[in-house]
Tab-separated table of C-alpha atoms and ligand atoms in Angstrom:
chain	number	residue	atom	x	y	z
A	1	UNK	CA	0.263	-0.103	-0.227
A	2	UNK	CA	1.055	2.969	-0.785
A	3	UNK	CA	1.124	6.315	1.205
A	4	UNK	CA	0.514	9.446	-0.567
A	5	UNK	CA	1.647	11.893	1.454
A	6	UNK	CA	0.788	15.947	1.019
A	7	UNK	CA	2.294	18.822	1.622
A	8	UNK	CA	-0.077	20.493	3.502
A	9	UNK	CA	-3.065	18.955	6.054
A	10	UNK	CA	-5.294	21.001	7.497
A	11	UNK	CA	-5.391	20.724	11.242
A	12	UNK	CA	-7.968	20.405	14.165
A	13	UNK	CA	-10.136	19.214	10.665
A	14	UNK	CA	-10.393	22.550	8.905
A	15	UNK	CA	-8.295	24.626	11.629
A	16	UNK	CA	-9.527	28.224	12.535
A	17	UNK	CA	-11.758	29.638	9.431
A	18	UNK	CA	-14.336	26.451	11.215
A	19	UNK	CA	-15.128	25.465	14.301
A	20	UNK	CA	-12.151	22.598	15.322
A	21	UNK	CA	-12.627	19.057	14.381
A	22	UNK	CA	-16.078	19.442	12.865
A	23	UNK	CA	-17.255	18.121	9.409
A	24	UNK	CA	-17.355	21.303	8.656
A	25	UNK	CA	-14.450	21.854	8.765
A	26	UNK	CA	-13.025	18.576	7.092
A	27	UNK	CA	-15.641	19.798	4.439
A	28	UNK	CA	-14.250	23.506	4.150
A	29	UNK	CA	-10.342	21.518	3.789
A	30	UNK	CA	-11.179	19.965	0.465
A	31	UNK	CA	-13.331	22.377	-0.902
A	32	UNK	CA	-10.229	25.215	-0.414
A	33	UNK	CA	-8.032	22.107	-2.269
A	34	UNK	CA	-6.015	20.376	0.671
A	35	UNK	CA	-6.146	16.076	0.306
A	36	UNK	CA	-4.850	15.782	3.156
A	37	UNK	CA	-6.756	16.904	6.925
A	38	UNK	CA	-5.935	15.285	11.123
A	39	UNK	CA	-7.666	15.617	13.511
A	40	UNK	CA	-8.047	14.209	17.441
A	41	UNK	CA	-10.153	11.768	18.890
A	42	UNK	CA	-11.666	11.005	22.044
A	43	UNK	CA	-14.025	8.830	23.946
A	44	UNK	CA	-17.447	9.190	24.690
A	45	UNK	CA	-18.451	8.299	28.344
A	46	UNK	CA	-20.352	5.621	26.591
A	47	UNK	CA	-17.396	4.562	24.015
A	48	UNK	CA	-18.278	5.589	21.115
A	49	UNK	CA	-14.536	7.759	19.377
A	50	UNK	CA	-15.610	11.131	18.314
A	51	UNK	CA	-13.364	13.981	17.271
A	52	UNK	CA	-12.769	16.399	20.354
A	53	UNK	CA	-9.166	17.671	20.634
A	54	UNK	CA	-9.696	18.548	25.307
A	55	UNK	CA	-10.303	16.538	27.630
A	56	UNK	CA	-12.768	18.653	28.846
A	57	UNK	CA	-16.093	20.511	26.913
A	58	UNK	CA	-15.427	24.193	27.255
A	59	UNK	CA	-13.158	25.813	24.998
A	60	UNK	CA	-14.819	24.469	22.128
A	61	UNK	CA	-18.567	23.451	22.981
A	62	UNK	CA	-21.025	25.254	24.776
A	63	UNK	CA	-21.385	21.995	26.941
A	64	UNK	CA	-19.724	22.012	30.632
A	65	UNK	CA	-17.444	18.652	32.193
A	66	UNK	CA	-15.465	16.101	30.752
A	67	UNK	CA	-15.456	14.347	27.532
A	68	UNK	CA	-14.354	10.482	28.611
A	69	UNK	CA	-17.573	11.211	31.499
A	70	UNK	CA	-20.505	12.193	28.966
A	71	UNK	CA	-23.459	10.043	27.126
A	72	UNK	CA	-23.733	10.554	23.399
A	73	UNK	CA	-26.974	11.419	24.241
A	74	UNK	CA	-26.844	14.540	25.919
A	75	UNK	CA	-22.724	14.700	23.879
A	76	UNK	CA	-24.715	14.709	20.627
A	77	UNK	CA	-27.014	17.404	21.414
A	78	UNK	CA	-23.762	19.932	21.914
A	79	UNK	CA	-22.807	23.228	19.422
A	80	UNK	CA	-19.479	22.529	18.487
A	81	UNK	CA	-19.568	25.672	16.906
A	82	UNK	CA	-21.750	27.459	14.102
A	83	UNK	CA	-24.179	25.195	14.710
A	84	UNK	CA	-21.550	21.855	14.443
A	85	UNK	CA	-22.393	19.224	16.253
A	86	UNK	CA	-19.548	16.694	17.835
A	87	UNK	CA	-18.892	13.899	15.437
A	88	UNK	CA	-18.503	11.027	15.043
A	89	UNK	CA	-15.508	8.857	13.226
A	90	UNK	CA	-17.603	7.170	11.309
A	91	UNK	CA	-18.880	10.422	10.012
A	92	UNK	CA	-15.527	11.906	9.436
A	93	UNK	CA	-14.203	8.833	7.837
A	94	UNK	CA	-17.046	8.848	5.617
A	95	UNK	CA	-16.620	12.096	4.418
A	96	UNK	CA	-12.508	11.576	4.290
A	97	UNK	CA	-12.782	8.604	1.585
A	98	UNK	CA	-16.064	10.709	-0.291
A	99	UNK	CA	-13.251	13.726	-1.554
A	100	UNK	CA	-10.254	11.427	-0.521
A	101	UNK	CA	-8.606	13.482	1.707
A	102	UNK	CA	-5.951	11.416	3.591
A	103	UNK	CA	-6.748	11.260	7.283
A	104	UNK	CA	-4.157	11.368	10.256
A	105	UNK	CA	-5.995	10.498	12.979
A	106	UNK	CA	-4.508	11.812	16.257
A	107	UNK	CA	-5.338	9.052	19.108
A	108	UNK	CA	-6.465	11.301	21.888
A	109	UNK	CA	-7.045	9.836	25.287
A	110	UNK	CA	-8.209	11.105	27.616
A	111	UNK	CA	-5.947	10.178	30.808
A	112	UNK	CA	-6.242	7.385	31.960
A	113	UNK	CA	-7.962	6.106	29.088
A	114	UNK	CA	-5.281	5.077	26.578
A	115	UNK	CA	-5.755	1.053	26.359
A	116	UNK	CA	-9.457	1.698	25.332
A	117	UNK	CA	-8.872	4.865	23.145
A	118	UNK	CA	-5.909	2.905	21.170
A	119	UNK	CA	-8.352	-0.386	21.046
A	120	UNK	CA	-12.022	1.211	19.677
A	121	UNK	CA	-10.057	3.835	17.388
A	122	UNK	CA	-7.410	0.974	16.098
A	123	UNK	CA	-10.058	-1.110	15.486
A	124	UNK	CA	-12.869	1.327	13.788
A	125	UNK	CA	-10.498	3.065	11.309
A	126	UNK	CA	-9.763	-0.405	10.642
A	127	UNK	CA	-13.239	-1.470	9.201
A	128	UNK	CA	-13.735	2.207	8.555
A	129	UNK	CA	-11.690	2.949	5.643
A	130	UNK	CA	-11.350	-1.154	4.418
A	131	UNK	CA	-10.416	-1.039	0.746
A	132	UNK	CA	-10.261	2.776	0.746
A	133	UNK	CA	-8.222	3.983	-1.979
A	134	UNK	CA	-6.543	6.809	0.175
A	135	UNK	CA	-5.777	5.126	3.783
A	136	UNK	CA	-5.673	7.159	6.710
A	137	UNK	CA	-2.780	8.266	9.291
A	138	UNK	CA	-2.907	6.566	12.492
A	139	UNK	CA	-0.201	9.179	15.444
A	140	UNK	CA	-0.585	9.856	19.458
A	141	UNK	CA	1.473	11.613	21.617
A	142	UNK	CA	0.826	8.268	23.351
A	143	UNK	CA	3.373	5.988	22.327
A	144	UNK	CA	1.556	3.110	24.236
A	145	UNK	CA	-1.738	3.740	22.199
A	146	UNK	CA	0.397	3.572	19.407
A	147	UNK	CA	1.503	0.238	20.304
A	148	UNK	CA	-1.726	-0.823	20.617
A	149	UNK	CA	-2.888	0.482	17.263
A	150	UNK	CA	-0.106	-1.959	15.801
A	151	UNK	CA	-0.672	-4.984	17.470
A	152	UNK	CA	-4.667	-4.408	16.897
A	153	UNK	CA	-4.390	-2.784	13.006
A	154	UNK	CA	-0.780	-4.036	11.954
A	155	UNK	CA	-2.143	-2.863	8.234
A	156	UNK	CA	-2.307	0.915	8.798
A	157	UNK	CA	0.355	3.008	8.860
A	158	UNK	CA	1.260	4.910	12.628
A	159	UNK	CA	3.470	8.270	13.268
A	160	UNK	CA	4.962	8.922	15.783
A	161	UNK	CA	3.604	12.821	17.804
A	162	UNK	CA	6.393	14.115	19.673
A	163	UNK	CA	6.736	17.790	21.530
A	164	UNK	CA	10.027	17.339	21.113
A	165	UNK	CA	12.251	14.340	19.132
A	166	UNK	CA	13.415	12.153	22.409
A	167	UNK	CA	16.814	10.837	22.544
A	168	UNK	CA	15.911	7.440	21.252
A	169	UNK	CA	13.477	8.331	18.574
A	170	UNK	CA	15.062	5.915	15.747
A	171	UNK	CA	13.969	2.907	18.699
A	172	UNK	CA	11.306	3.819	19.262
A	173	UNK	CA	10.027	4.487	15.493
A	174	UNK	CA	11.623	1.000	14.782
A	175	UNK	CA	9.572	-0.653	17.758
A	176	UNK	CA	6.440	1.101	16.938
A	177	UNK	CA	7.101	0.174	13.255
A	178	UNK	CA	6.138	3.967	12.704
A	179	UNK	CA	6.491	5.522	8.721
A	180	UNK	CA	6.199	9.081	10.334
A	181	UNK	CA	7.031	10.796	12.359
A	182	UNK	CA	5.484	14.243	14.170
A	183	UNK	CA	6.770	16.781	15.814
A	184	UNK	CA	6.493	20.502	17.197
A	185	UNK	CA	8.394	23.164	14.861
A	186	UNK	CA	9.689	25.852	17.306
A	187	UNK	CA	11.179	22.409	19.007
A	188	UNK	CA	13.070	21.121	16.253
A	189	UNK	CA	16.802	20.722	15.906
A	190	UNK	CA	18.991	20.567	12.762
A	191	UNK	CA	20.533	17.670	13.681
A	192	UNK	CA	17.765	16.265	14.164
A	193	UNK	CA	16.256	16.657	11.048
A	194	UNK	CA	18.981	15.536	9.190
A	195	UNK	CA	19.597	11.959	10.542
A	196	UNK	CA	15.943	11.824	10.539
A	197	UNK	CA	16.679	12.658	7.109
A	198	UNK	CA	19.150	10.139	6.348
A	199	UNK	CA	16.702	7.398	8.063
A	200	UNK	CA	14.158	7.944	4.952
A	201	UNK	CA	11.820	9.096	7.194
A	202	UNK	CA	9.415	12.050	6.779
A	203	UNK	CA	9.232	14.795	8.615
A	204	UNK	CA	5.570	16.751	9.660
A	205	UNK	CA	5.396	19.478	11.424
A	206	UNK	CA	2.611	21.523	13.718
A	207	UNK	CA	1.018	23.819	13.829
A	208	UNK	CA	2.837	26.047	11.489
A	209	UNK	CA	0.394	29.509	10.932
A	210	UNK	CA	2.705	31.851	8.523
A	211	UNK	CA	3.573	31.042	5.104
A	212	UNK	CA	7.965	32.225	4.962
A	213	UNK	CA	8.011	29.737	8.402
A	214	UNK	CA	6.885	26.750	6.402
A	215	UNK	CA	8.992	27.772	3.290
A	216	UNK	CA	11.694	27.305	5.680
A	217	UNK	CA	10.521	24.176	7.137
A	218	UNK	CA	10.509	22.888	3.500
A	219	UNK	CA	13.538	23.865	2.272
A	220	UNK	CA	15.184	22.570	5.252
A	221	UNK	CA	13.700	19.085	4.320
A	222	UNK	CA	10.683	18.957	6.301
A	223	UNK	CA	7.888	17.313	4.882
A	224	UNK	CA	4.295	17.880	5.113
A	225	UNK	CA	3.520	21.301	7.849
A	226	UNK	CA	-0.350	20.811	9.858
A	227	UNK	CA	-2.187	24.416	9.330
A	228	UNK	CA	-5.405	25.966	10.688
A	229	UNK	CA	-4.085	28.969	8.333
A	230	UNK	CA	-6.635	27.110	5.617
A	231	UNK	CA	-6.939	30.685	3.687
A	232	UNK	CA	-2.848	31.001	4.029
A	233	UNK	CA	-1.591	27.580	1.477
A	234	UNK	CA	-4.598	26.835	-0.150
A	235	UNK	CA	-3.847	27.864	-3.632
A	236	UNK	CA	-1.090	25.799	-3.477
A	237	UNK	CA	-2.116	22.739	-1.648
A	238	UNK	CA	-3.856	21.243	-5.189
A	239	UNK	CA	-1.021	22.308	-7.094
A	240	UNK	CA	1.438	19.917	-4.941
A	241	UNK	CA	1.714	16.089	-5.993
A	242	UNK	CA	3.362	15.209	-2.626
A	243	UNK	CA	6.222	12.256	-2.212
A	244	UNK	CA	4.984	8.856	-1.863
A	245	UNK	CA	5.350	6.467	0.161
A	246	UNK	CA	6.677	2.638	0.281
A	247	UNK	CA	4.372	0.941	3.215
B	301	G3P	O1	-0.911	15.853	15.054
B	301	G3P	C1	-0.517	16.660	15.743
B	301	G3P	C2	-1.098	18.376	15.703
B	301	G3P	O2	-2.732	17.903	16.211
B	301	G3P	C3	-0.294	17.705	17.367
B	301	G3P	O3	-0.663	19.191	18.545
B	301	G3P	O4	-2.250	19.459	20.740
B	301	G3P	O5	-2.859	20.675	18.307
B	301	G3P	O6	-3.250	17.594	18.760
B	301	G3P	P1	-2.584	19.018	18.731
B	302	MG	MG1	-3.798	17.023	16.871
């Protein structure tokens, strides 16, 4: 299976032009020519995988409390911005498949729910993208979650996600059989990037909301960036053909 790696990923669904981690955001990304979208997936109180970034509801919805304690009936009645609902993973998968978007599914477990979240998300992703032309890319800051995904759904591509790339990145990439490395653009040292390039590992950087910074990162050898500023890169998204990764 080949993984086409676009250069620009719409961050948290549609970035900042639409409510984050919503179907409206994903639709907007597709309309603006994006070929890849990153979103965060957490379990509801009923164990349903849903798109949301924070462990609590206050910042992005009109709800109050913890996502992992909220029953679906209440969670899906909330407003996630401009009348959008919190989407189920299944709905986001259907939309990404419809638009041919590469989905970077970030497994975002609430504290203490690492195993449960990884199991549910890996199993669902495996089924939801069965036979798809563009297969998704799983990632997580939780290496435990990535390990569980590797064991349950080995055929799915995996990326390791770090705030700062650790010194033992090479061992972790091998151990978890990951194909990409994702990290904060602010903390990516040149010597680390050179070593990653020598190992032919594509590096994806978050969160890049400035065209000059994106250009500088690409010039240094970064393969892709996650952006909230979909408007800034819209003219470039459709033109770029992307790298091909063997998987
Ligand atoms: O997956 C890349 C990026 O989304 C990680 O940061 O906090 O926005 O999920 P965060
Ligand atoms: Mg994320």
